Coordinates of N, CA and C in Angstrom, one line a residue:
X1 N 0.8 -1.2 0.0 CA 0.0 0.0 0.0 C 0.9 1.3 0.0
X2 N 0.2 1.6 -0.7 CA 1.0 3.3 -0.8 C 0.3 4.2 -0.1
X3 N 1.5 4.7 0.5 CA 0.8 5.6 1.2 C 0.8 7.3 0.8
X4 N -0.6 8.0 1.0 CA -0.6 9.3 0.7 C 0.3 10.4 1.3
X5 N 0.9 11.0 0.6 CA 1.7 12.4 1.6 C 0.2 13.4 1.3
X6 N 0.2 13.8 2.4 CA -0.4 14.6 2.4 C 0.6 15.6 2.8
X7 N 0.1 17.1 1.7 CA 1.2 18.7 1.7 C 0.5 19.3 3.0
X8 N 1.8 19.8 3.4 CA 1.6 20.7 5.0 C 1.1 22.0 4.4
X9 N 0.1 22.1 5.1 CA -0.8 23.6 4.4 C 0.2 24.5 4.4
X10 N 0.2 25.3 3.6 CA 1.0 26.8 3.7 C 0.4 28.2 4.4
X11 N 0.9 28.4 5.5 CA 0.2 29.2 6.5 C 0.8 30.4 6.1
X12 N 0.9 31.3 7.3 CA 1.6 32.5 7.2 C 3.4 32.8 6.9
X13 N 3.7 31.9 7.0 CA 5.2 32.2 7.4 C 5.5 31.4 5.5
X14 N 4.4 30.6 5.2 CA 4.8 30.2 3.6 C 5.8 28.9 3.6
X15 N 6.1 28.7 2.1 CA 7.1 27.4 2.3 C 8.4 28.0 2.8
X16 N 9.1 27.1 3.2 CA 10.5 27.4 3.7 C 10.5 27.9 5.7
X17 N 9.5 27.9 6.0 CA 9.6 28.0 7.6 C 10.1 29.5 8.1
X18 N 9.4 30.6 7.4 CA 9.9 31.9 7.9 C 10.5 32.7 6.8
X19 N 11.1 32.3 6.1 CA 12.2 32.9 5.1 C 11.3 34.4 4.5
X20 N 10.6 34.4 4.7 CA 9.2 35.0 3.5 C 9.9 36.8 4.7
X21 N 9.8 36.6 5.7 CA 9.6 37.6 6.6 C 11.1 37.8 7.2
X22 N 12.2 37.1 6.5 CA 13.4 37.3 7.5 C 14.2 38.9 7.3
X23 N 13.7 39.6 6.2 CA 14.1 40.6 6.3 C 13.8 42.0 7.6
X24 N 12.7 42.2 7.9 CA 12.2 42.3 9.0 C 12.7 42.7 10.3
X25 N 12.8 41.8 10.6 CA 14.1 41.4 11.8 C 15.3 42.5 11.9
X26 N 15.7 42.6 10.5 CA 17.1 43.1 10.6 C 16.6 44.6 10.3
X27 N 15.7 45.0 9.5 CA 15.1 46.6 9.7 C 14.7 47.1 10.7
X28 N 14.1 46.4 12.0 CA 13.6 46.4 12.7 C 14.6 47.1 13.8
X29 N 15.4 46.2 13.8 CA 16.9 46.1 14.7 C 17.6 47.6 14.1
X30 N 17.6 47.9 13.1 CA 18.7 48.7 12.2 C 17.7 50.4 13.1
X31 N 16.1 50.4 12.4 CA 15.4 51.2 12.9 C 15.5 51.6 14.6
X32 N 15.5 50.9 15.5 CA 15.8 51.2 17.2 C 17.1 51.6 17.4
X33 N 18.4 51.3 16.4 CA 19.1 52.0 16.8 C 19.5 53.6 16.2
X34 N 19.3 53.3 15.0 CA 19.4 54.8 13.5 C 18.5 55.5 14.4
X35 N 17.7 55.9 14.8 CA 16.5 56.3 15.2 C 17.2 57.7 16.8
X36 N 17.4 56.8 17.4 CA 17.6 57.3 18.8 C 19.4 57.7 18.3
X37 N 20.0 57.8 17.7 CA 21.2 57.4 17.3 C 21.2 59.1 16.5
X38 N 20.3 59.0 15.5 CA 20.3 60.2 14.9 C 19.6 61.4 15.7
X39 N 18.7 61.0 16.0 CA 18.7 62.0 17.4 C 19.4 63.1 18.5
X40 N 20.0 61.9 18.7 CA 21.3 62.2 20.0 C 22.0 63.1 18.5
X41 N 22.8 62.6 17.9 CA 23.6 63.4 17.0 C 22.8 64.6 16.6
X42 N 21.6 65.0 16.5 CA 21.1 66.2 16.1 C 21.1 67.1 17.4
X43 N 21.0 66.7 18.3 CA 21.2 67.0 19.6 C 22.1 68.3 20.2
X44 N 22.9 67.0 19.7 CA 24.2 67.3 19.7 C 25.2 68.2 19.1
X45 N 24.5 68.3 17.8 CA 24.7 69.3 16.8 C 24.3 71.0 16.9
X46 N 23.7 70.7 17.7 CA 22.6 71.8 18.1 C 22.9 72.9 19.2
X47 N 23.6 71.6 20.0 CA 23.6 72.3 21.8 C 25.4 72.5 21.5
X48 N 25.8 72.3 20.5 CA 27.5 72.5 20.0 C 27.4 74.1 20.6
X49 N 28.5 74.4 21.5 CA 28.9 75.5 21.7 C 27.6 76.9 22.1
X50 N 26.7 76.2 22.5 CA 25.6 76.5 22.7 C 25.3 77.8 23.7
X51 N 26.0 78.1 24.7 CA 25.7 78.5 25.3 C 27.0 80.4 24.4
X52 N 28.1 79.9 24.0 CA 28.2 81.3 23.3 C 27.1 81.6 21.7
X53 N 26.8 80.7 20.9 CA 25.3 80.6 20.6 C 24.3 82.0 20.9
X54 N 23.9 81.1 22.1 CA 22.8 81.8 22.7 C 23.3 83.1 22.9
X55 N 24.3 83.2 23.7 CA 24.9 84.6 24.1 C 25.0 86.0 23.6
X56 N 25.3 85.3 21.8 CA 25.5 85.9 20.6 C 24.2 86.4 19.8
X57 N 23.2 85.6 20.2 CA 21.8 85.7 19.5 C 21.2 86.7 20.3
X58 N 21.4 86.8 21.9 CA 20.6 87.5 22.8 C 21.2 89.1 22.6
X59 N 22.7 89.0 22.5 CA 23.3 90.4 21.7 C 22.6 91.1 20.9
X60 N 22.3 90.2 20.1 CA 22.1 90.9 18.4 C 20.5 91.1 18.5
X61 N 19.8 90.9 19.0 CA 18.3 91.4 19.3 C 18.5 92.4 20.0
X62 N 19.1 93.0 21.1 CA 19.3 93.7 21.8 C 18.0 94.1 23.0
X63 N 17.7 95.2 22.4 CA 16.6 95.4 23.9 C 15.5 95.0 23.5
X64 N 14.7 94.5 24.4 CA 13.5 94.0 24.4 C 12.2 95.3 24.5
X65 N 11.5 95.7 23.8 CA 10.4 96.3 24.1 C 9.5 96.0 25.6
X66 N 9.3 96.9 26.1 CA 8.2 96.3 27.2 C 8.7 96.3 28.7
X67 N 8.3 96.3 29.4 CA 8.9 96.0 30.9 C 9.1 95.0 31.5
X68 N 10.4 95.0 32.1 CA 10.7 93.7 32.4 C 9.9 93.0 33.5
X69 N 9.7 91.7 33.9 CA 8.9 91.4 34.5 C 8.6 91.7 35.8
X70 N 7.8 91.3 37.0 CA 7.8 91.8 38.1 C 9.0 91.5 39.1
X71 N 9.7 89.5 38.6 CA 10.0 89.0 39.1 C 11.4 89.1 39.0
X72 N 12.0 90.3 37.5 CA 12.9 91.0 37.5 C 13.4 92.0 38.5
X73 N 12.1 93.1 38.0 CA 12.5 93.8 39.0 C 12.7 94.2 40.5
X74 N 12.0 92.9 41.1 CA 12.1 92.5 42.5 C 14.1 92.3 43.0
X75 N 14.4 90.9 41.5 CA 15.7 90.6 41.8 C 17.1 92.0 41.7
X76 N 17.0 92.7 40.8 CA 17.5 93.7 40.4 C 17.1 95.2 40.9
X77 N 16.0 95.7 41.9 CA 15.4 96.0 42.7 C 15.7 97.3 42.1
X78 N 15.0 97.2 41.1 CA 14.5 98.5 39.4 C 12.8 98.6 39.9
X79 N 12.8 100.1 40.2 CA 11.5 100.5 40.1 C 11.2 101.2 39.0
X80 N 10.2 101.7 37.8 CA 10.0 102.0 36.7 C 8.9 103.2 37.3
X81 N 8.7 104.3 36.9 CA 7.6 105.2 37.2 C 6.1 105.0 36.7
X82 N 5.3 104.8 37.3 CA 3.8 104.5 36.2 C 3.9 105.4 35.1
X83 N 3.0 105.4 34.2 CA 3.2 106.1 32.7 C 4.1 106.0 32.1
X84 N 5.3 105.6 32.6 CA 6.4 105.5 31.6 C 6.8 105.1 30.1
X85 N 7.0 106.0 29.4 CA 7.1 105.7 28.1 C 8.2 105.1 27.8
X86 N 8.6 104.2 26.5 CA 9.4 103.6 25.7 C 10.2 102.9 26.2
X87 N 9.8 102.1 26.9 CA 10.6 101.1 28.4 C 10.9 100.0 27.4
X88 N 12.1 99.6 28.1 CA 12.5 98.4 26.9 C 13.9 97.8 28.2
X89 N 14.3 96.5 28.2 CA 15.2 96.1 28.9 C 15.9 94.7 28.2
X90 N 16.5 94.4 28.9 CA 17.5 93.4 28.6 C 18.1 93.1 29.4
X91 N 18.4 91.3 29.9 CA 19.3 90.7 30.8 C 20.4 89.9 30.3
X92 N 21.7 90.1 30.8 CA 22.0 89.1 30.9 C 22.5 88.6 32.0
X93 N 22.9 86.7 32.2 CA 23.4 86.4 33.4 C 24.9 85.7 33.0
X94 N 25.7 85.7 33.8 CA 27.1 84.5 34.1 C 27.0 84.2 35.3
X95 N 28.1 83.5 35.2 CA 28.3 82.8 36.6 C 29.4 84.1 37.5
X96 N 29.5 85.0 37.0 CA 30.1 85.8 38.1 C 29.2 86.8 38.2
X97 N 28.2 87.6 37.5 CA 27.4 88.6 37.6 C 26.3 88.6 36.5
X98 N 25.0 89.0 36.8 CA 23.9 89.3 36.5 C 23.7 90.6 36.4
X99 N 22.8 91.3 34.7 CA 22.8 92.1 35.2 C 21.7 92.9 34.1
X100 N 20.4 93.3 34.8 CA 18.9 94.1 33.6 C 19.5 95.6 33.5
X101 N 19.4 95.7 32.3 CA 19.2 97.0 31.7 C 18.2 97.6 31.3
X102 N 18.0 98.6 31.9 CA 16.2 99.1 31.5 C 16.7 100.5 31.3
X103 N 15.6 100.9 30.0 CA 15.7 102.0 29.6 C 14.0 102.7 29.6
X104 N 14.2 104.2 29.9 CA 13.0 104.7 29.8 C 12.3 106.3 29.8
X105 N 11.3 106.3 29.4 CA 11.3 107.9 29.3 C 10.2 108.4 30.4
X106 N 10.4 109.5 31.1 CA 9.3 109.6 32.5 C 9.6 111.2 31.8
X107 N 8.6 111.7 33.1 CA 8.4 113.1 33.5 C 9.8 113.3 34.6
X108 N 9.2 114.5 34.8 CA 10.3 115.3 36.1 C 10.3 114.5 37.1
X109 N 8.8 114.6 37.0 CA 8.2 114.3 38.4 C 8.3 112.6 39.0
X110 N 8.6 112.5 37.6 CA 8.6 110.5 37.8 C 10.0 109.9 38.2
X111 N 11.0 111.0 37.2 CA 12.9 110.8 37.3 C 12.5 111.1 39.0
X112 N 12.2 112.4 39.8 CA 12.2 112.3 41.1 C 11.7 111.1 41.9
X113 N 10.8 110.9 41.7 CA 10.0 109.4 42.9 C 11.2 108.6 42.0
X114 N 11.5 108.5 41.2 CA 12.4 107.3 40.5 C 13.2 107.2 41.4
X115 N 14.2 108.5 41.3 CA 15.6 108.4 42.3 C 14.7 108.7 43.4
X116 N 13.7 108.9 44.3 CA 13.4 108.6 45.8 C 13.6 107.2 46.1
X117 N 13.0 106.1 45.0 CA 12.8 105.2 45.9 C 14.5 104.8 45.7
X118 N 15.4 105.2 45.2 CA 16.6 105.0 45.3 C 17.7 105.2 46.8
X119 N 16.3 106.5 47.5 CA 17.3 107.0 48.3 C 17.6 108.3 47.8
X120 N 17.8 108.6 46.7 CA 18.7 110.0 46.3 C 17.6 111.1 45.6
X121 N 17.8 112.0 45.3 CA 17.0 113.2 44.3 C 17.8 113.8 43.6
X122 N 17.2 114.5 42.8 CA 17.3 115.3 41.9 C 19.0 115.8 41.7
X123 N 19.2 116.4 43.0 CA 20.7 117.0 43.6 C 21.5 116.1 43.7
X124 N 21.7 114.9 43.8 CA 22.3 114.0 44.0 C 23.1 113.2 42.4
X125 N 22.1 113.6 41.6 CA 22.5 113.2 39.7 C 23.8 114.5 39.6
X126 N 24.9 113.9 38.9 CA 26.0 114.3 38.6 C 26.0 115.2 37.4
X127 N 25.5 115.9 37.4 CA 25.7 117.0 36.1 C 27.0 116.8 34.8
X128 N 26.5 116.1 33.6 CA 27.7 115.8 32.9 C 28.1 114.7 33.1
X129 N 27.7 113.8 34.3 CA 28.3 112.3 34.3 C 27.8 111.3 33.4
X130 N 28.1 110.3 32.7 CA 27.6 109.1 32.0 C 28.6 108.1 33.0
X131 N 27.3 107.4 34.3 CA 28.0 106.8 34.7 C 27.9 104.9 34.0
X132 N 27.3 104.9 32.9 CA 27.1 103.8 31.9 C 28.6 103.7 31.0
X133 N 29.3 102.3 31.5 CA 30.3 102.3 30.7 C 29.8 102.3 29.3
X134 N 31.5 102.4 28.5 CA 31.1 101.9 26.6 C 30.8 100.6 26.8
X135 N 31.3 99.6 27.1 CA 31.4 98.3 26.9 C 29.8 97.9 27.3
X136 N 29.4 98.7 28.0 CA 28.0 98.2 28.8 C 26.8 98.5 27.9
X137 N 27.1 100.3 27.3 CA 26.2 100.8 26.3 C 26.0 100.1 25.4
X138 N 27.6 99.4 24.8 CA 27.5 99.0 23.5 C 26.3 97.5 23.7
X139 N 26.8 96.9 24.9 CA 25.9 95.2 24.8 C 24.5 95.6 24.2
X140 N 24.1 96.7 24.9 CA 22.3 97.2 23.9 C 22.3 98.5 23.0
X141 N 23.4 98.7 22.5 CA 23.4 99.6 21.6 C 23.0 101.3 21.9
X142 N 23.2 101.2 23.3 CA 23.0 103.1 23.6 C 24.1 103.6 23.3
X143 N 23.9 104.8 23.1 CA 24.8 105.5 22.6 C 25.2 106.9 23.5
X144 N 25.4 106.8 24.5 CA 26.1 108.0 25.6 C 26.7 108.6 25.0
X145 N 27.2 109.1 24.3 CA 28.4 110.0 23.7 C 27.8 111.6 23.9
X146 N 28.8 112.6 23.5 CA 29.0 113.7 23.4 C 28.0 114.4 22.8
X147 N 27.3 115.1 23.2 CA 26.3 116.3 22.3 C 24.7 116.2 23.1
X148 N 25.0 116.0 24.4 CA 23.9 115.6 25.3 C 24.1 116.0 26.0
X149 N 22.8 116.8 26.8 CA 22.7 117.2 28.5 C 22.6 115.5 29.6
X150 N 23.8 115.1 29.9 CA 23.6 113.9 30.8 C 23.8 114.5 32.5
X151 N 23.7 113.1 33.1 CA 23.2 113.6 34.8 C 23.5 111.7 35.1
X152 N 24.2 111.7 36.2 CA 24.6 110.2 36.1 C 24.7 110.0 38.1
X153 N 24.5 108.7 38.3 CA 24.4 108.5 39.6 C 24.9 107.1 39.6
X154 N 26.0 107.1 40.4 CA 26.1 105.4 40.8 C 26.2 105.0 42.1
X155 N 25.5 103.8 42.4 CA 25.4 103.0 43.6 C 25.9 102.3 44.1
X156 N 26.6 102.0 44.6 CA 27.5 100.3 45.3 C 26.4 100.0 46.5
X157 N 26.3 98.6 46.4 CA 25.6 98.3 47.8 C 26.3 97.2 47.8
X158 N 26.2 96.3 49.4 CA 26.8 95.2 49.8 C 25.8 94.0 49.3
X159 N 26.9 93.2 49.0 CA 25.7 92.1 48.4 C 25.2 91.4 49.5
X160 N 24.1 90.9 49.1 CA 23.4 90.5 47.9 C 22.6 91.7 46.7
X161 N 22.4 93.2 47.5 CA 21.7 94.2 46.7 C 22.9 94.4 45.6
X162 N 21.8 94.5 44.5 CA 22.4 95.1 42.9 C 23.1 96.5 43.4
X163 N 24.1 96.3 42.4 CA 24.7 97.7 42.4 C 23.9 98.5 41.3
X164 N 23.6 99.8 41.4 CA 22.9 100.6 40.0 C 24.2 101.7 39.6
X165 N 24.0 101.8 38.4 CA 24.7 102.8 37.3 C 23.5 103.7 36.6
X166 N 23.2 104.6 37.2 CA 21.8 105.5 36.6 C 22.5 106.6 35.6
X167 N 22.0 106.6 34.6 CA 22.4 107.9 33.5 C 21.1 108.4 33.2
X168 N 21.1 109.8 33.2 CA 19.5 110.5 32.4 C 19.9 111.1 31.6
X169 N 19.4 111.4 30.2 CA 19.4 112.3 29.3 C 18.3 113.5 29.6
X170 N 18.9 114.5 29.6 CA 18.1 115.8 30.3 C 17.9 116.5 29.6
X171 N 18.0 116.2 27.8 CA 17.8 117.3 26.8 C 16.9 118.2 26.6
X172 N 15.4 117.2 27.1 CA 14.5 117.5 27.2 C 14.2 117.4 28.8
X173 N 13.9 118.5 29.7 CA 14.5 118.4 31.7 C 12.8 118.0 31.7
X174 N 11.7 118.2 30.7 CA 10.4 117.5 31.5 C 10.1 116.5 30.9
X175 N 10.9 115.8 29.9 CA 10.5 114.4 29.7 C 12.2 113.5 29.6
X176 N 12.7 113.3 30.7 CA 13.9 112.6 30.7 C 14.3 111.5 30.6
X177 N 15.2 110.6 29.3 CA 15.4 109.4 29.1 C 16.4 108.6 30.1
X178 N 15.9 107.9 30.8 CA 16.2 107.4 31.8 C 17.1 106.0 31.4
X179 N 18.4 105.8 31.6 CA 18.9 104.4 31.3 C 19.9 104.1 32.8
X180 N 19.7 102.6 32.8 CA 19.8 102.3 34.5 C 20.4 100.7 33.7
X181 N 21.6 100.2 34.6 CA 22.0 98.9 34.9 C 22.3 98.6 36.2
X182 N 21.5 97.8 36.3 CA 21.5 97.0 37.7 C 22.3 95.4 37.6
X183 N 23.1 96.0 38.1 CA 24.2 94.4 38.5 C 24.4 93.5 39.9
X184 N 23.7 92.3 39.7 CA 24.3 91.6 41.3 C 25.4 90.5 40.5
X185 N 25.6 90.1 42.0 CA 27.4 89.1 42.2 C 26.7 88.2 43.0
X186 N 26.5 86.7 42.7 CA 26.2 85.8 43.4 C 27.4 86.4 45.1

C-alpha cells in the first residue's frame, strides 16, 4: 500500500519555515538603533557650543520692548515710574554677575520718585556724568556720547543688593530718558 503524503498547508510564514519575513528582523533592529542614534547626533549638533550661541543671538536682538517682569524687577530692585514711556530692557546672566538693563522715558516728576525710591533726588544726579560704561552701552546699543545734556548716579551696595549705574538724558528736563544697569554678584 502506498501511502498518501499529504502537503503541510501553507500558513503565514509560507514554504521554507519563515524565510518570507526574514528581512524584518534586521530593519527592525537597524530602525531602534538609527533612530535614537540620529537624534542624539542632532542634539548634539545643536547644543555644539551653545551657550556662546545663545549669548550671541541675545546680543544681536538687543533690547527687548516692554517691561521687564515683576520678578525681574524684585531681583535687580528697578522701580520703573507708572506712565512711563518707551521702556524696553535686557538681561543678561554668568556665573560671576547678572545684570537688567532698562531703559526709559518719565516726567520730572517720575525721574524724582524714580531716584526717591533709590534714596537719592534730583541733587544728587551728577551733572555731565555718563555713569554707563562703553562696553556696557555697546551690549544694547545706547549711545552716551557727546552732544547731550547727561546727569549720572552710581550705587554700590553690599551684596546681595544690585549695584545701580543710573544715567538721564536731560535734553529734554520734562521728559527725561532714563537708562539704568542694575548688577548683582552671586
Amino acid at each position: 500500500m502506498e501511502q498518501e503524503r499529504t502537503a503541510a498547508p501553507e500558513g503565514p510564514q509560507g514554504p521554507g519555515g519563515g524565510r518570507r519575513y526574514r528581512w524584518a528582523k534586521p530593519v527592525i533592529v537597524f530602525l531602534l538603533i538609527a533612530i535614537p542614534a540620529g537624534y542624539l547626533y542632532i542634539s548634539a549638533m545643536q547644543s555644539r557650543g551653545g551657550s556662546e550661541s545663545k549669548k550671541e543671538q541675545a546680543a544681536a536682538s538687543g533690547l527687548e520692548e516692554g517691561w521687564p517682569s515683576r520678578l525681574q524687577r524684585r531681583i535687580y530692585e528697578v522701580w520703573i515710574p507708572p506712565y512711563s514711556e518707551d521702556v524696553a530692557h535686557y538681561e543678561t546672566n554668568s556665573w560671576k554677575a547678572s545684570s537688567l538693563y532698562v531703559q526709559f522715558t518719565t516726567t520730572r516728576d517720575g525721574l524724582q520718585k524714580f531716584l526717591a525710591r533709590t534714596g537719592n533726588d534730583m541733587g544728587d544726579l551728577a551733572d555731565g556724568e555718563v555713569t554707563i560704561g562703553e562696553d556696557e552701552a555697546a551690549e544694547v546699543g545706547w549711545n552716551l556720547g557727546a552732544g547731550h545734556h547727561w546727569a549720572g548716579l552710581e550705587l554700590e551696595h553690599d551684596k546681595p543688593q544690585p549695584s545701580l549705574e543710573i544715567t538721564a538724558n536731560l535734553d529734554n528736563p520734562q521728559y527725561p530718558k532714563v537708562y539704568l544697569v542694575s548688577t548683582t554678584t552671586p
